[in-house]
PDB file of C-alpha atoms in Angstrom:
ATOM      1  CA  GLY A   1     -92.200  22.861  19.522  1.00 78.00           C
ATOM      2  CA  ARG A   2     -92.838  19.165  18.947  1.00 84.00           C
ATOM      3  CA  GLU A   3     -94.207  16.249  20.933  1.00 89.00           C
ATOM      4  CA  VAL A   4     -94.908  12.550  20.580  1.00 92.00           C
ATOM      5  CA  ASN A   5     -97.892  11.406  22.621  1.00 94.00           C
ATOM      6  CA  PHE A   6     -97.101   7.705  22.852  1.00 95.00           C
ATOM      7  CA  GLY A   7    -100.154   6.689  24.835  1.00 96.00           C
ATOM      8  CA  THR A   8     -99.512   2.931  25.096  1.00 96.00           C
ATOM      9  CA  GLY A   9     -98.046   2.789  21.592  1.00 98.00           C
ATOM     10  CA  LYS A  10     -94.451   2.661  20.381  1.00 98.00           C
ATOM     11  CA  ILE A  11     -92.084   3.620  17.587  1.00 98.00           C
ATOM     12  CA  VAL A  12     -90.463   0.623  15.843  1.00 98.00           C
ATOM     13  CA  LEU A  13     -87.155   1.203  14.039  1.00 98.00           C
ATOM     14  CA  THR A  14     -86.294  -1.340  11.322  1.00 98.00           C
ATOM     15  CA  ARG A  15     -83.172   0.063   9.637  1.00 97.00           C
ATOM     16  CA  ALA A  16     -80.883  -2.759   8.419  1.00 97.00           C
ATOM     17  CA  ALA A  17     -77.894  -0.572   7.431  1.00 98.00           C
ATOM     18  CA  THR A  18     -75.435   1.626   9.344  1.00 98.00           C
ATOM     19  CA  ALA A  19     -77.207   4.804  10.442  1.00 98.00           C
ATOM     20  CA  THR A  20     -78.228   7.013  13.337  1.00 98.00           C
ATOM     21  CA  ILE A  21     -81.614   5.390  13.790  1.00 98.00           C
ATOM     22  CA  PHE A  22     -82.873   7.654  16.590  1.00 97.00           C
ATOM     23  CA  ASN A  23     -81.892  11.289  17.044  1.00 94.00           C
ATOM     24  CA  ASN A  24     -83.369  13.664  19.587  1.00 89.00           C
ATOM     25  CA  THR A  25     -80.606  16.252  19.524  1.00 81.00           C
ATOM     26  CA  PRO A  26     -82.018  19.788  19.201  1.00 71.00           C
ATOM     27  CA  THR A  27     -80.272  22.280  16.947  1.00 64.00           C
ATOM     28  CA  THR A  28     -80.480  24.839  19.783  1.00 63.00           C
ATOM     29  CA  THR A  29     -82.146  24.052  23.124  1.00 69.00           C
ATOM     30  CA  VAL A  30     -85.746  22.943  22.426  1.00 71.00           C
ATOM     31  CA  LYS A  31     -86.011  19.188  22.790  1.00 74.00           C
ATOM     32  CA  MET A  32     -88.931  17.051  21.713  1.00 81.00           C
ATOM     33  CA  ARG A  33     -91.552  16.549  24.431  1.00 83.00           C
ATOM     34  CA  THR A  34     -93.187  13.211  25.182  1.00 87.00           C
ATOM     35  CA  SER A  35     -96.290  12.010  26.963  1.00 89.00           C
ATOM     36  CA  GLY A  36     -97.688   8.575  27.608  1.00 92.00           C
ATOM     37  CA  THR A  37     -95.126   5.774  27.872  1.00 91.00           C
ATOM     38  CA  PRO A  38     -92.333   6.551  25.391  1.00 94.00           C
ATOM     39  CA  LEU A  39     -91.108   3.231  23.949  1.00 96.00           C
ATOM     40  CA  ILE A  40     -88.635   2.875  21.080  1.00 97.00           C
ATOM     41  CA  GLU A  41     -88.288  -0.693  19.749  1.00 98.00           C
ATOM     42  CA  CYS A  42     -85.282  -1.546  17.604  1.00 98.00           C
ATOM     43  CA  ILE A  43     -85.244  -4.488  15.160  1.00 97.00           C
ATOM     44  CA  GLY A  44     -84.410  -4.915  11.457  1.00 95.00           C
ATOM     45  CA  GLY A  45     -81.202  -6.931  11.501  1.00 95.00           C
ATOM     46  CA  GLY A  46     -78.255  -6.160   9.243  1.00 96.00           C
ATOM     47  CA  THR A  47     -74.822  -7.762   8.943  1.00 95.00           C
ATOM     48  CA  GLY A  48     -71.810  -5.877  10.286  1.00 96.00           C
ATOM     49  CA  VAL A  49     -73.784  -2.645  10.687  1.00 98.00           C
ATOM     50  CA  THR A  50     -73.723  -0.026  13.443  1.00 98.00           C
ATOM     51  CA  LYS A  51     -76.940   1.573  14.624  1.00 98.00           C
ATOM     52  CA  THR A  52     -76.503   4.742  16.674  1.00 98.00           C
ATOM     53  CA  ILE A  53     -79.084   5.903  19.208  1.00 97.00           C
ATOM     54  CA  ASN A  54     -78.936   9.535  20.308  1.00 95.00           C
ATOM     55  CA  PRO A  55     -81.722  10.121  22.853  1.00 91.00           C
ATOM     56  CA  GLY A  56     -80.221  13.350  24.214  1.00 84.00           C
ATOM     57  CA  SER A  57     -79.142  14.242  27.736  1.00 78.00           C
ATOM     58  CA  GLY A  58     -79.801  16.737  30.499  1.00 65.00           C
ATOM     59  CA  GLU A  59     -83.591  16.755  30.050  1.00 67.00           C
ATOM     60  CA  LEU A  60     -85.480  14.428  32.391  1.00 70.00           C
ATOM     61  CA  SER A  61     -88.983  15.242  31.140  1.00 68.00           C
ATOM     62  CA  ASN A  62     -88.575  13.370  27.849  1.00 77.00           C
ATOM     63  CA  ILE A  63     -86.632  10.215  28.612  1.00 88.00           C
ATOM     64  CA  PHE A  64     -87.252   7.321  26.223  1.00 93.00           C
ATOM     65  CA  ASN A  65     -87.469   3.610  26.983  1.00 95.00           C
ATOM     66  CA  PHE A  66     -85.599   1.368  24.544  1.00 98.00           C
ATOM     67  CA  SER A  67     -86.050  -2.300  23.646  1.00 98.00           C
ATOM     68  CA  LEU A  68     -83.323  -3.842  21.463  1.00 98.00           C
ATOM     69  CA  LEU A  69     -84.783  -7.039  20.061  1.00 98.00           C
ATOM     70  CA  GLU A  70     -82.724  -8.206  17.070  1.00 97.00           C
ATOM     71  CA  THR A  71     -83.325 -11.811  16.014  1.00 95.00           C
ATOM     72  CA  THR A  72     -81.215 -11.837  12.818  1.00 93.00           C
ATOM     73  CA  GLY A  73     -77.943 -10.345  11.614  1.00 94.00           C
ATOM     74  CA  THR A  74     -74.942  -8.985  13.529  1.00 94.00           C
ATOM     75  CA  ALA A  75     -75.899  -5.406  14.366  1.00 97.00           C
ATOM     76  CA  THR A  76     -73.956  -3.261  16.836  1.00 98.00           C
ATOM     77  CA  TYR A  77     -75.849  -0.631  18.813  1.00 98.00           C
ATOM     78  CA  THR A  78     -74.123   2.497  20.098  1.00 98.00           C
ATOM     79  CA  PHE A  79     -75.723   4.943  22.511  1.00 98.00           C
ATOM     80  CA  THR A  80     -74.247   8.421  22.195  1.00 96.00           C
ATOM     81  CA  ALA A  81     -71.945   9.165  25.143  1.00 96.00           C
ATOM     82  CA  SER A  82     -73.637  10.880  28.119  1.00 93.00           C
ATOM     83  CA  SER A  83     -77.119   9.918  26.910  1.00 93.00           C
ATOM     84  CA  TYR A  84     -80.088   9.664  29.281  1.00 92.00           C
ATOM     85  CA  VAL A  85     -82.361   6.655  28.773  1.00 94.00           C
ATOM     86  CA  GLY A  86     -85.324   5.205  30.645  1.00 93.00           C
ATOM     87  CA  LYS A  87     -86.073   1.496  30.884  1.00 94.00           C
ATOM     88  CA  LEU A  88     -83.715  -0.699  28.880  1.00 97.00           C
ATOM     89  CA  VAL A  89     -84.589  -4.152  27.537  1.00 98.00           C
ATOM     90  CA  PHE A  90     -81.999  -6.225  25.684  1.00 98.00           C
ATOM     91  CA  ASN A  91     -83.331  -9.454  24.218  1.00 97.00           C
ATOM     92  CA  GLY A  92     -81.779 -10.430  20.919  1.00 96.00           C
ATOM     93  CA  SER A  93     -78.702 -11.215  18.832  1.00 96.00           C
ATOM     94  CA  GLN A  94     -76.804  -7.934  18.959  1.00 97.00           C
ATOM     95  CA  THR A  95     -73.740  -6.171  20.347  1.00 98.00           C
ATOM     96  CA  VAL A  96     -73.884  -3.050  22.535  1.00 98.00           C
ATOM     97  CA  SER A  97     -70.875  -0.712  22.486  1.00 98.00           C
ATOM     98  CA  ASN A  98     -69.300   0.551  25.692  1.00 98.00           C
ATOM     99  CA  THR A  99     -70.307   4.187  26.127  1.00 98.00           C
ATOM    100  CA  ALA A 100     -71.120   6.124  29.300  1.00 98.00           C
ATOM    101  CA  ILE A 101     -74.890   6.464  29.727  1.00 97.00           C
ATOM    102  CA  THR A 102     -77.340   7.092  32.567  1.00 95.00           C
ATOM    103  CA  VAL A 103     -80.252   4.667  33.002  1.00 96.00           C
ATOM    104  CA  TYR A 104     -83.338   6.134  34.717  1.00 93.00           C
ATOM    105  CA  GLY A 105     -85.399   2.952  34.793  1.00 92.00           C
ATOM    106  CA  ASP A 106     -85.360  -0.840  34.994  1.00 95.00           C
ATOM    107  CA  PHE A 107     -82.589  -2.806  33.289  1.00 98.00           C
ATOM    108  CA  THR A 108     -83.575  -6.150  31.730  1.00 98.00           C
ATOM    109  CA  HIS A 109     -81.238  -8.495  29.871  1.00 98.00           C
ATOM    110  CA  LEU A 110     -82.947 -11.590  28.474  1.00 97.00           C
ATOM    111  CA  THR A 111     -81.813 -14.308  26.046  1.00 96.00           C
ATOM    112  CA  THR A 112     -85.045 -15.759  24.663  1.00 95.00           C
ATOM    113  CA  ASN A 113     -84.494 -13.959  21.308  1.00 94.00           C
ATOM    114  CA  GLY A 114     -80.717 -14.477  21.191  1.00 93.00           C
ATOM    115  CA  THR A 115     -77.557 -13.436  23.023  1.00 94.00           C
ATOM    116  CA  THR A 116     -76.703  -9.762  23.523  1.00 97.00           C
ATOM    117  CA  THR A 117     -72.997  -9.027  23.912  1.00 97.00           C
ATOM    118  CA  PHE A 118     -71.866  -5.940  25.838  1.00 98.00           C
ATOM    119  CA  THR A 119     -68.458  -4.669  24.735  1.00 98.00           C
ATOM    120  CA  ALA A 120     -65.847  -4.477  27.488  1.00 98.00           C
ATOM    121  CA  GLY A 121     -64.509  -1.046  28.427  1.00 98.00           C
ATOM    122  CA  THR A 122     -63.895   1.608  31.056  1.00 98.00           C
ATOM    123  CA  ASN A 123     -67.033   3.703  30.426  1.00 98.00           C
ATOM    124  CA  ALA A 124     -69.474   3.324  33.317  1.00 98.00           C
ATOM    125  CA  TRP A 125     -73.220   2.873  33.225  1.00 98.00           C
ATOM    126  CA  THR A 126     -74.905   4.982  35.912  1.00 97.00           C
ATOM    127  CA  PHE A 127     -78.266   3.872  37.302  1.00 96.00           C
ATOM    128  CA  ASN A 128     -80.336   6.743  38.659  1.00 93.00           C
ATOM    129  CA  LYS A 129     -83.866   7.811  39.522  1.00 82.00           C
ATOM    130  CA  TYR A 130     -85.048  11.377  39.157  1.00 66.00           C
ATOM    131  CA  LEU A 131     -87.303  13.524  41.319  1.00 57.00           C
ATOM    132  CA  GLY A 132     -90.284  13.488  38.978  1.00 61.00           C
ATOM    133  CA  ASP A 133     -90.523   9.689  38.793  1.00 66.00           C
ATOM    134  CA  PRO A 134     -93.366   8.422  41.026  1.00 60.00           C
ATOM    135  CA  THR A 135     -91.889   4.938  41.445  1.00 69.00           C
ATOM    136  CA  SER A 136     -89.246   4.264  44.073  1.00 85.00           C
ATOM    137  CA  THR A 137     -87.603   1.062  42.800  1.00 92.00           C
ATOM    138  CA  ASN A 138     -85.491   0.229  39.774  1.00 94.00           C
ATOM    139  CA  THR A 139     -85.293  -3.512  39.105  1.00 96.00           C
ATOM    140  CA  ILE A 140     -82.017  -4.843  37.706  1.00 98.00           C
ATOM    141  CA  THR A 141     -82.445  -8.132  35.823  1.00 98.00           C
ATOM    142  CA  ALA A 142     -79.190  -9.531  34.475  1.00 97.00           C
ATOM    143  CA  SER A 143     -78.634 -12.505  32.200  1.00 96.00           C
ATOM    144  CA  SER A 144     -77.682 -15.526  34.286  1.00 89.00           C
ATOM    145  CA  GLY A 145     -73.978 -16.284  34.002  1.00 94.00           C
ATOM    146  CA  TYR A 146     -73.119 -13.229  31.910  1.00 97.00           C
ATOM    147  CA  THR A 147     -70.186 -10.960  32.867  1.00 98.00           C
ATOM    148  CA  TYR A 148     -70.656  -7.230  32.302  1.00 98.00           C
ATOM    149  CA  ASP A 149     -67.074  -6.110  31.796  1.00 98.00           C
ATOM    150  CA  PHE A 150     -67.477  -2.398  32.499  1.00 98.00           C
ATOM    151  CA  PRO A 151     -68.051  -0.292  35.649  1.00 98.00           C
ATOM    152  CA  TRP A 152     -71.487   0.208  37.204  1.00 98.00           C
ATOM    153  CA  ILE A 153     -72.553   3.156  39.360  1.00 98.00           C
ATOM    154  CA  PHE A 154     -75.705   3.441  41.462  1.00 97.00           C
ATOM    155  CA  SER A 155     -76.515   7.088  42.159  1.00 94.00           C
ATOM    156  CA  ALA A 156     -80.035   8.135  43.150  1.00 89.00           C
ATOM    157  CA  THR A 157     -81.012  11.799  42.969  1.00 81.00           C
ATOM    158  CA  ASN A 158     -83.624  11.022  45.653  1.00 78.00           C
ATOM    159  CA  GLY A 159     -81.065   9.349  47.912  1.00 79.00           C
ATOM    160  CA  LEU A 160     -82.362   6.737  50.347  1.00 84.00           C
ATOM    161  CA  SER A 161     -85.931   6.963  49.027  1.00 86.00           C
ATOM    162  CA  VAL A 162     -84.810   5.056  45.912  1.00 90.00           C
ATOM    163  CA  THR A 163     -84.043   1.324  45.782  1.00 94.00           C
ATOM    164  CA  PHE A 164     -82.060  -0.521  43.140  1.00 96.00           C
ATOM    165  CA  ALA A 165     -83.265  -4.113  43.487  1.00 97.00           C
ATOM    166  CA  LEU A 166     -81.495  -7.152  42.065  1.00 98.00           C
ATOM    167  CA  ALA A 167     -83.721  -9.751  40.423  1.00 98.00           C
ATOM    168  CA  ASN A 168     -80.892 -12.306  40.093  1.00 97.00           C
ATOM    169  CA  ASN A 169     -77.124 -12.635  40.457  1.00 98.00           C
ATOM    170  CA  ILE A 170     -74.997  -9.987  38.707  1.00 98.00           C
ATOM    171  CA  THR A 171     -71.351 -10.278  37.721  1.00 98.00           C
ATOM    172  CA  LEU A 172     -68.993  -7.490  36.648  1.00 98.00           C
ATOM    173  CA  GLY A 173     -65.486  -8.087  35.302  1.00 98.00           C
ATOM    174  CA  THR A 174     -62.677  -8.725  37.777  1.00 98.00           C
ATOM    175  CA  THR A 175     -61.088  -5.336  36.999  1.00 98.00           C
ATOM    176  CA  ARG A 176     -64.351  -3.378  37.223  1.00 98.00           C
ATOM    177  CA  THR A 177     -65.687  -1.285  40.095  1.00 98.00           C
ATOM    178  CA  LEU A 178     -69.184  -1.292  41.527  1.00 98.00           C
ATOM    179  CA  THR A 179     -69.809   2.176  42.986  1.00 98.00           C
ATOM    180  CA  LEU A 180     -72.677   2.974  45.339  1.00 97.00           C
ATOM    181  CA  SER A 181     -72.884   6.762  45.440  1.00 94.00           C
ATOM    182  CA  SER A 182     -76.416   7.131  46.818  1.00 93.00           C
ATOM    183  CA  GLY A 183     -79.654   5.217  47.173  1.00 93.00           C
ATOM    184  CA  VAL A 184     -80.373   1.717  48.466  1.00 95.00           C
ATOM    185  CA  LEU A 185     -78.832  -1.300  46.749  1.00 97.00           C
ATOM    186  CA  SER A 186     -81.062  -4.259  47.611  1.00 98.00           C
ATOM    187  CA  LEU A 187     -79.465  -7.665  47.073  1.00 98.00           C
ATOM    188  CA  GLY A 188     -82.322  -9.853  48.260  1.00 98.00           C
ATOM    189  CA  THR A 189     -81.008 -13.420  48.057  1.00 98.00           C
ATOM    190  CA  TYR A 190     -78.491 -12.690  45.304  1.00 98.00           C
ATOM    191  CA  ALA A 191     -74.767 -12.131  44.861  1.00 98.00           C
ATOM    192  CA  PHE A 192     -73.297  -9.029  43.262  1.00 98.00           C
ATOM    193  CA  THR A 193     -69.832  -9.980  42.009  1.00 98.00           C
ATOM    194  CA  CYS A 194     -67.285  -7.332  41.011  1.00 98.00           C
ATOM    195  CA  GLY A 195     -63.589  -6.552  41.188  1.00 98.00           C
ATOM    196  CA  ILE A 196     -63.876  -3.605  43.580  1.00 98.00           C
ATOM    197  CA  PHE A 197     -66.664  -2.128  45.696  1.00 98.00           C
ATOM    198  CA  ASN A 198     -66.474   1.619  46.353  1.00 97.00           C
ATOM    199  CA  SER A 199     -68.774   3.742  48.488  1.00 95.00           C
ATOM    200  CA  ALA A 200     -66.409   6.492  49.609  1.00 90.00           C
ATOM    201  CA  ASN A 201     -68.601   9.595  49.734  1.00 88.00           C
ATOM    202  CA  ASP A 202     -70.956  11.482  52.053  1.00 85.00           C
ATOM    203  CA  LEU A 203     -74.326  10.889  50.386  1.00 88.00           C
ATOM    204  CA  GLY A 204     -77.200   8.837  51.807  1.00 90.00           C
ATOM    205  CA  ARG A 205     -76.581   5.235  50.796  1.00 93.00           C
ATOM    206  CA  GLU A 206     -77.332   1.745  52.032  1.00 95.00           C
ATOM    207  CA  VAL A 207     -76.803  -1.858  51.055  1.00 97.00           C
ATOM    208  CA  ASN A 208     -79.747  -4.035  52.024  1.00 98.00           C
ATOM    209  CA  PHE A 209     -78.006  -7.397  51.955  1.00 98.00           C
ATOM    210  CA  GLY A 210     -81.016  -9.517  52.831  1.00 98.00           C
ATOM    211  CA  THR A 211     -79.390 -12.954  52.640  1.00 98.00           C
ATOM    212  CA  GLY A 212     -77.274 -11.970  49.644  1.00 98.00           C
ATOM    213  CA  LYS A 213     -73.641 -10.928  49.439  1.00 98.00           C
ATOM    214  CA  ILE A 214     -71.030  -8.866  47.595  1.00 98.00           C
ATOM    215  CA  VAL A 215     -68.252 -10.966  46.069  1.00 98.00           C
ATOM    216  CA  LEU A 216     -64.922  -9.259  45.294  1.00 98.00           C
ATOM    217  CA  THR A 217     -62.772 -10.909  42.620  1.00 98.00           C
ATOM    218  CA  ARG A 218     -59.920  -8.452  41.984  1.00 98.00           C
ATOM    219  CA  ALA A 219     -56.678 -10.333  41.221  1.00 97.00           C
ATOM    220  CA  ALA A 220     -54.263  -7.388  41.485  1.00 97.00           C
ATOM    221  CA  THR A 221     -53.077  -5.025  44.224  1.00 98.00           C
ATOM    222  CA  ALA A 222     -55.938  -2.666  45.078  1.00 97.00           C
ATOM    223  CA  THR A 223     -58.248  -1.345  47.784  1.00 97.00           C
ATOM    224  CA  ILE A 224     -61.011  -3.790  46.989  1.00 98.00           C
ATOM    225  CA  PHE A 225     -63.565  -2.485  49.524  1.00 97.00           C
ATOM    226  CA  ASN A 226     -63.846   1.180  50.476  1.00 95.00           C
ATOM    227  CA  ASN A 227     -66.508   2.618  52.751  1.00 91.00           C
ATOM    228  CA  THR A 228     -64.515   5.603  54.008  1.00 86.00           C
ATOM    229  CA  PRO A 229     -66.734   8.717  54.043  1.00 80.00           C
ATOM    230  CA  THR A 230     -65.257  11.971  52.835  1.00 76.00           C
ATOM    231  CA  THR A 231     -66.521  13.588  56.076  1.00 77.00           C
ATOM    232  CA  THR A 232     -68.909  11.729  58.394  1.00 79.00           C
ATOM    233  CA  VAL A 233     -71.733   9.937  56.515  1.00 82.00           C
ATOM    234  CA  LYS A 234     -71.026   6.212  56.383  1.00 83.00           C
ATOM    235  CA  MET A 235     -72.882   3.678  54.314  1.00 90.00           C
ATOM    236  CA  ARG A 236     -75.768   2.019  56.147  1.00 92.00           C
ATOM    237  CA  THR A 237     -76.463  -1.704  55.983  1.00 95.00           C
ATOM    238  CA  SER A 238     -79.428  -3.966  56.671  1.00 96.00           C
ATOM    239  CA  GLY A 239     -79.932  -7.695  56.445  1.00 97.00           C
ATOM    240  CA  THR A 240     -76.806  -9.812  56.998  1.00 97.00           C
ATOM    241  CA  PRO A 241     -73.847  -7.853  55.566  1.00 97.00           C
ATOM    242  CA  LEU A 242     -71.476 -10.346  53.929  1.00 98.00           C
ATOM    243  CA  ILE A 243     -68.431  -9.434  51.817  1.00 98.00           C
ATOM    244  CA  GLU A 244     -66.792 -12.466  50.230  1.00 98.00           C
ATOM    245  CA  CYS A 245     -63.211 -12.093  48.983  1.00 97.00           C
TER     246      CYS A 245
END
């Protein structure tokens, strides 16, 4: 049995060489518990190094928030595939590998400390919100003008009681799919640009367009917009629903 009571503190990781810098994988089944606000801050630089983060998966009671804030060097960060993470902040000169992870909090990509590059790939990032989280909105803040060249999925365990709210325009690659499985995607006044939009399922889901829009940029033969339910539950809309092709 082990626990970190973060309070309002944080753990700062400063490794400047290739290593697994954070590892929460249990040898059997007992994972580390957390309390307070669990924040892991990653700095330290390093040239041509890979820093692996293994926060664990399948346990929603000890999700960690990560801030990647490199200001020097050329470090690459890799989250272990299928990891669960909380809030993610990227603000620094670093590369993030394309692995499939689930994000249970806000996503923030800033450039005041440098430019973060996200490697292109087919592994999707899934944005979720779990039952024990008292907040109802995840805010998605992208870097203006940046293209995230991998698939995104919005899938809320709490269904329509959870909102994924854009804080600015977001662009995915022209071959990448934006999937709304469940929850409310709130565009506000912003555009969500992607190759394909898919919402073909029977879960509670809605796009609140506000005065925003979805822009589809696929340049090859494809079903670029799919709202066909598998049985009867269609996607709801609010605001002014605009799909630009």
